[in-house]
Amino acid sequence: MADFSKEELYEIRDMHASLEHEMKRRASLFNQVTVTAIDTTKDKVKTSPTDKRALLMATLADLDTRIEQATEELNGKKQRALRFFEGSELTREEYEVMYYRFIACLEWEDIYSIMYWSGSYIQSRYRIAMRKLFPNEANENKLMQTETNTQQQNL
């Protein structure tokens, strides 16, 4: 089995959330670029539409580069996680739960609706999978608490 830590799994979700945030920011900047020539009268410091557009375009280009790099890094981590899952003793159901949670980065409610199982059943598959993947982690509640804390830090 590949060497992979629980923290790396949670890092995938954190990176995914951060990337989503950057992509929303990019969309907002792109919208600003497209309307800059029309709406420049609200600026406190008068800049020409060309100057403002050039600044926004430079910011957008920088953001595109960061998004591309983050996407490549995230995809690499997801590939490592997939190999880790595939090299483990997970059942099909456990693998699916882990895939949806850490590779597709879905929220629990989305996983419940996709898999058509009860939340408690899916959570039990998750806990069993985590114990199989990380046998040195003895306390189930600590696993769930770690993920909860990680999610709250991202808010």
PDB file of C-alpha atoms in Angstrom:
ATOM      1  CA  MET A   1       0.000   0.000   0.000  1.00  0.00           C
ATOM      2  CA  ALA A   2       1.254   3.483  -0.885  1.00  0.00           C
ATOM      3  CA  ASP A   3       2.389   5.801   1.863  1.00  0.00           C
ATOM      4  CA  PHE A   4      -0.412   8.323   2.348  1.00  0.00           C
ATOM      5  CA  SER A   5      -1.533  10.157   5.437  1.00  0.00           C
ATOM      6  CA  LYS A   6      -4.945  11.110   6.720  1.00  0.00           C
ATOM      7  CA  GLU A   7      -3.825  14.736   6.715  1.00  0.00           C
ATOM      8  CA  GLU A   8      -3.104  14.484   2.992  1.00  0.00           C
ATOM      9  CA  LEU A   9      -6.673  13.317   2.410  1.00  0.00           C
ATOM     10  CA  TYR A  10      -8.067  16.303   4.269  1.00  0.00           C
ATOM     11  CA  GLU A  11      -5.640  18.550   2.417  1.00  0.00           C
ATOM     12  CA  ILE A  12      -7.272  17.462  -0.859  1.00  0.00           C
ATOM     13  CA  ARG A  13     -10.616  18.791   0.343  1.00  0.00           C
ATOM     14  CA  ASP A  14      -8.994  22.002   1.598  1.00  0.00           C
ATOM     15  CA  MET A  15      -7.202  22.539  -1.713  1.00  0.00           C
ATOM     16  CA  HIS A  16     -10.416  21.856  -3.621  1.00  0.00           C
ATOM     17  CA  ALA A  17     -12.307  24.466  -1.577  1.00  0.00           C
ATOM     18  CA  SER A  18      -9.520  27.000  -2.054  1.00  0.00           C
ATOM     19  CA  LEU A  19      -9.460  26.357  -5.798  1.00  0.00           C
ATOM     20  CA  GLU A  20     -13.236  26.817  -6.033  1.00  0.00           C
ATOM     21  CA  HIS A  21     -12.860  30.153  -4.235  1.00  0.00           C
ATOM     22  CA  GLU A  22     -10.135  31.280  -6.650  1.00  0.00           C
ATOM     23  CA  MET A  23     -12.258  30.272  -9.638  1.00  0.00           C
ATOM     24  CA  LYS A  24     -15.189  32.330  -8.337  1.00  0.00           C
ATOM     25  CA  ARG A  25     -12.817  35.255  -7.871  1.00  0.00           C
ATOM     26  CA  ARG A  26     -11.601  34.785 -11.436  1.00  0.00           C
ATOM     27  CA  ALA A  27     -15.168  34.847 -12.752  1.00  0.00           C
ATOM     28  CA  SER A  28     -15.799  38.075 -10.859  1.00  0.00           C
ATOM     29  CA  LEU A  29     -12.631  39.673 -12.246  1.00  0.00           C
ATOM     30  CA  PHE A  30     -13.512  38.549 -15.750  1.00  0.00           C
ATOM     31  CA  ASN A  31     -16.900  40.236 -15.406  1.00  0.00           C
ATOM     32  CA  GLN A  32     -15.158  43.423 -14.281  1.00  0.00           C
ATOM     33  CA  VAL A  33     -12.894  43.331 -17.317  1.00  0.00           C
ATOM     34  CA  THR A  34     -15.852  43.073 -19.659  1.00  0.00           C
ATOM     35  CA  VAL A  35     -17.713  46.041 -18.134  1.00  0.00           C
ATOM     36  CA  THR A  36     -14.720  48.313 -17.378  1.00  0.00           C
ATOM     37  CA  ALA A  37     -15.074  50.385 -20.527  1.00  0.00           C
ATOM     38  CA  ILE A  38     -18.724  51.091 -19.701  1.00  0.00           C
ATOM     39  CA  ASP A  39     -18.619  51.897 -15.970  1.00  0.00           C
ATOM     40  CA  THR A  40     -15.651  53.986 -14.865  1.00  0.00           C
ATOM     41  CA  THR A  41     -17.415  56.969 -13.303  1.00  0.00           C
ATOM     42  CA  LYS A  42     -17.674  55.440  -9.806  1.00  0.00           C
ATOM     43  CA  ASP A  43     -13.905  55.465  -9.254  1.00  0.00           C
ATOM     44  CA  LYS A  44     -12.679  57.907  -6.604  1.00  0.00           C
ATOM     45  CA  VAL A  45      -9.376  58.180  -8.438  1.00  0.00           C
ATOM     46  CA  LYS A  46      -9.955  58.758 -12.093  1.00  0.00           C
ATOM     47  CA  THR A  47      -8.211  56.212 -14.234  1.00  0.00           C
ATOM     48  CA  SER A  48      -8.714  55.675 -17.875  1.00  0.00           C
ATOM     49  CA  PRO A  49     -10.760  52.651 -18.902  1.00  0.00           C
ATOM     50  CA  THR A  50      -7.662  51.372 -20.682  1.00  0.00           C
ATOM     51  CA  ASP A  51      -5.510  51.592 -17.511  1.00  0.00           C
ATOM     52  CA  LYS A  52      -8.128  49.933 -15.349  1.00  0.00           C
ATOM     53  CA  ARG A  53      -8.715  47.208 -17.914  1.00  0.00           C
ATOM     54  CA  ALA A  54      -4.957  46.571 -18.221  1.00  0.00           C
ATOM     55  CA  LEU A  55      -4.655  46.240 -14.435  1.00  0.00           C
ATOM     56  CA  LEU A  56      -7.589  43.836 -14.303  1.00  0.00           C
ATOM     57  CA  MET A  57      -6.159  41.806 -17.183  1.00  0.00           C
ATOM     58  CA  ALA A  58      -2.790  41.519 -15.421  1.00  0.00           C
ATOM     59  CA  THR A  59      -4.512  40.417 -12.218  1.00  0.00           C
ATOM     60  CA  LEU A  60      -6.584  37.925 -14.182  1.00  0.00           C
ATOM     61  CA  ALA A  61      -3.481  36.497 -15.884  1.00  0.00           C
ATOM     62  CA  ASP A  62      -1.751  36.072 -12.519  1.00  0.00           C
ATOM     63  CA  LEU A  63      -4.826  34.381 -11.088  1.00  0.00           C
ATOM     64  CA  ASP A  64      -5.050  32.062 -14.106  1.00  0.00           C
ATOM     65  CA  THR A  65      -1.455  30.973 -13.513  1.00  0.00           C
ATOM     66  CA  ARG A  66      -2.111  30.274  -9.823  1.00  0.00           C
ATOM     67  CA  ILE A  67      -5.298  28.348 -10.643  1.00  0.00           C
ATOM     68  CA  GLU A  68      -3.454  26.240 -13.222  1.00  0.00           C
ATOM     69  CA  GLN A  69      -0.649  25.407 -10.776  1.00  0.00           C
ATOM     70  CA  ALA A  70      -3.106  24.598  -7.971  1.00  0.00           C
ATOM     71  CA  THR A  71      -5.158  22.412 -10.312  1.00  0.00           C
ATOM     72  CA  GLU A  72      -2.087  20.428 -11.334  1.00  0.00           C
ATOM     73  CA  GLU A  73      -1.037  19.960  -7.705  1.00  0.00           C
ATOM     74  CA  LEU A  74      -4.556  18.950  -6.666  1.00  0.00           C
ATOM     75  CA  ASN A  75      -4.865  16.457  -9.529  1.00  0.00           C
ATOM     76  CA  GLY A  76      -1.534  14.899  -8.531  1.00  0.00           C
ATOM     77  CA  LYS A  77      -2.707  14.474  -4.937  1.00  0.00           C
ATOM     78  CA  LYS A  78      -6.005  13.008  -6.112  1.00  0.00           C
ATOM     79  CA  GLN A  79      -4.138  10.487  -8.288  1.00  0.00           C
ATOM     80  CA  ARG A  80      -1.993   9.470  -5.313  1.00  0.00           C
ATOM     81  CA  ALA A  81      -5.124   9.103  -3.175  1.00  0.00           C
ATOM     82  CA  LEU A  82      -6.788   6.948  -5.844  1.00  0.00           C
ATOM     83  CA  ARG A  83      -3.762   4.645  -5.961  1.00  0.00           C
ATOM     84  CA  PHE A  84      -3.834   4.521  -2.170  1.00  0.00           C
ATOM     85  CA  PHE A  85      -7.545   3.560  -2.171  1.00  0.00           C
ATOM     86  CA  GLU A  86      -7.038   0.989  -4.934  1.00  0.00           C
ATOM     87  CA  GLY A  87      -4.122  -0.598  -3.102  1.00  0.00           C
ATOM     88  CA  SER A  88      -6.144  -1.028   0.075  1.00  0.00           C
ATOM     89  CA  GLU A  89      -8.629  -3.628   1.227  1.00  0.00           C
ATOM     90  CA  LEU A  90     -11.706  -1.418   0.798  1.00  0.00           C
ATOM     91  CA  THR A  91     -15.003  -2.908  -0.315  1.00  0.00           C
ATOM     92  CA  ARG A  92     -16.740  -1.400  -3.326  1.00  0.00           C
ATOM     93  CA  GLU A  93     -19.079   0.598  -1.059  1.00  0.00           C
ATOM     94  CA  GLU A  94     -16.224   1.912   1.092  1.00  0.00           C
ATOM     95  CA  TYR A  95     -14.234   2.822  -2.010  1.00  0.00           C
ATOM     96  CA  GLU A  96     -17.207   4.741  -3.444  1.00  0.00           C
ATOM     97  CA  VAL A  97     -17.713   6.705  -0.233  1.00  0.00           C
ATOM     98  CA  MET A  98     -14.027   7.614  -0.096  1.00  0.00           C
ATOM     99  CA  TYR A  99     -14.004   8.465  -3.790  1.00  0.00           C
ATOM    100  CA  TYR A 100     -16.988  10.793  -3.528  1.00  0.00           C
ATOM    101  CA  ARG A 101     -15.698  12.411  -0.346  1.00  0.00           C
ATOM    102  CA  PHE A 102     -12.026  12.942  -1.237  1.00  0.00           C
ATOM    103  CA  ILE A 103     -11.681  12.696  -5.019  1.00  0.00           C
ATOM    104  CA  ALA A 104     -14.965  14.274  -6.126  1.00  0.00           C
ATOM    105  CA  CYS A 105     -14.899  16.444  -2.952  1.00  0.00           C
ATOM    106  CA  LEU A 106     -18.634  16.163  -2.407  1.00  0.00           C
ATOM    107  CA  GLU A 107     -20.470  17.166   0.755  1.00  0.00           C
ATOM    108  CA  TRP A 108     -22.155  14.440   2.778  1.00  0.00           C
ATOM    109  CA  GLU A 109     -25.660  15.417   1.621  1.00  0.00           C
ATOM    110  CA  ASP A 110     -24.587  15.040  -2.003  1.00  0.00           C
ATOM    111  CA  ILE A 111     -23.074  11.633  -1.310  1.00  0.00           C
ATOM    112  CA  TYR A 112     -26.276  10.503   0.406  1.00  0.00           C
ATOM    113  CA  SER A 113     -28.372  11.477  -2.608  1.00  0.00           C
ATOM    114  CA  ILE A 114     -25.994   9.887  -5.127  1.00  0.00           C
ATOM    115  CA  MET A 115     -25.668   6.589  -3.283  1.00  0.00           C
ATOM    116  CA  TYR A 116     -29.317   6.313  -2.165  1.00  0.00           C
ATOM    117  CA  TRP A 117     -28.302   5.018   1.262  1.00  0.00           C
ATOM    118  CA  SER A 118     -29.045   6.419   4.653  1.00  0.00           C
ATOM    119  CA  GLY A 119     -26.621   8.887   6.145  1.00  0.00           C
ATOM    120  CA  SER A 120     -25.829   6.571   9.037  1.00  0.00           C
ATOM    121  CA  TYR A 121     -24.993   3.692   6.670  1.00  0.00           C
ATOM    122  CA  ILE A 122     -22.690   5.873   4.589  1.00  0.00           C
ATOM    123  CA  GLN A 123     -21.040   7.284   7.711  1.00  0.00           C
ATOM    124  CA  SER A 124     -20.432   3.742   8.966  1.00  0.00           C
ATOM    125  CA  ARG A 125     -18.812   2.814   5.603  1.00  0.00           C
ATOM    126  CA  TYR A 126     -16.667   5.930   5.936  1.00  0.00           C
ATOM    127  CA  ARG A 127     -15.513   5.063   9.473  1.00  0.00           C
ATOM    128  CA  ILE A 128     -14.723   1.471   8.479  1.00  0.00           C
ATOM    129  CA  ALA A 129     -12.782   2.673   5.422  1.00  0.00           C
ATOM    130  CA  MET A 130     -10.793   5.141   7.524  1.00  0.00           C
ATOM    131  CA  ARG A 131      -9.932   2.386  10.012  1.00  0.00           C
ATOM    132  CA  LYS A 132      -8.772   0.152   7.170  1.00  0.00           C
ATOM    133  CA  LEU A 133      -6.724   2.912   5.562  1.00  0.00           C
ATOM    134  CA  PHE A 134      -5.287   4.198   8.838  1.00  0.00           C
ATOM    135  CA  PRO A 135      -5.239   1.242  11.267  1.00  0.00           C
ATOM    136  CA  ASN A 136      -3.097   3.111  13.794  1.00  0.00           C
ATOM    137  CA  GLU A 137      -5.927   5.566  14.404  1.00  0.00           C
ATOM    138  CA  ALA A 138      -7.899   3.942  17.213  1.00  0.00           C
ATOM    139  CA  ASN A 139     -10.652   6.406  18.020  1.00  0.00           C
ATOM    140  CA  GLU A 140     -13.488   6.772  15.451  1.00  0.00           C
ATOM    141  CA  ASN A 141     -14.746   9.938  17.075  1.00  0.00           C
ATOM    142  CA  LYS A 142     -11.318  11.496  16.711  1.00  0.00           C
ATOM    143  CA  LEU A 143     -11.454  10.824  12.961  1.00  0.00           C
ATOM    144  CA  MET A 144     -14.804  12.545  12.579  1.00  0.00           C
ATOM    145  CA  GLN A 145     -13.778  15.387  14.907  1.00  0.00           C
ATOM    146  CA  THR A 146     -10.612  16.006  12.893  1.00  0.00           C
ATOM    147  CA  GLU A 147     -12.636  16.353   9.705  1.00  0.00           C
ATOM    148  CA  THR A 148     -15.198  18.585  11.399  1.00  0.00           C
ATOM    149  CA  ASN A 149     -12.439  20.853  12.722  1.00  0.00           C
ATOM    150  CA  THR A 150     -10.819  21.016   9.290  1.00  0.00           C
ATOM    151  CA  GLN A 151     -14.130  21.992   7.683  1.00  0.00           C
ATOM    152  CA  GLN A 152     -14.788  24.673  10.303  1.00  0.00           C
ATOM    153  CA  GLN A 153     -11.323  26.173   9.741  1.00  0.00           C
ATOM    154  CA  ASN A 154     -12.177  26.578   6.062  1.00  0.00           C
ATOM    155  CA  LEU A 155     -15.278  28.638   6.805  1.00  0.00           C
TER     156      LEU A 155
END
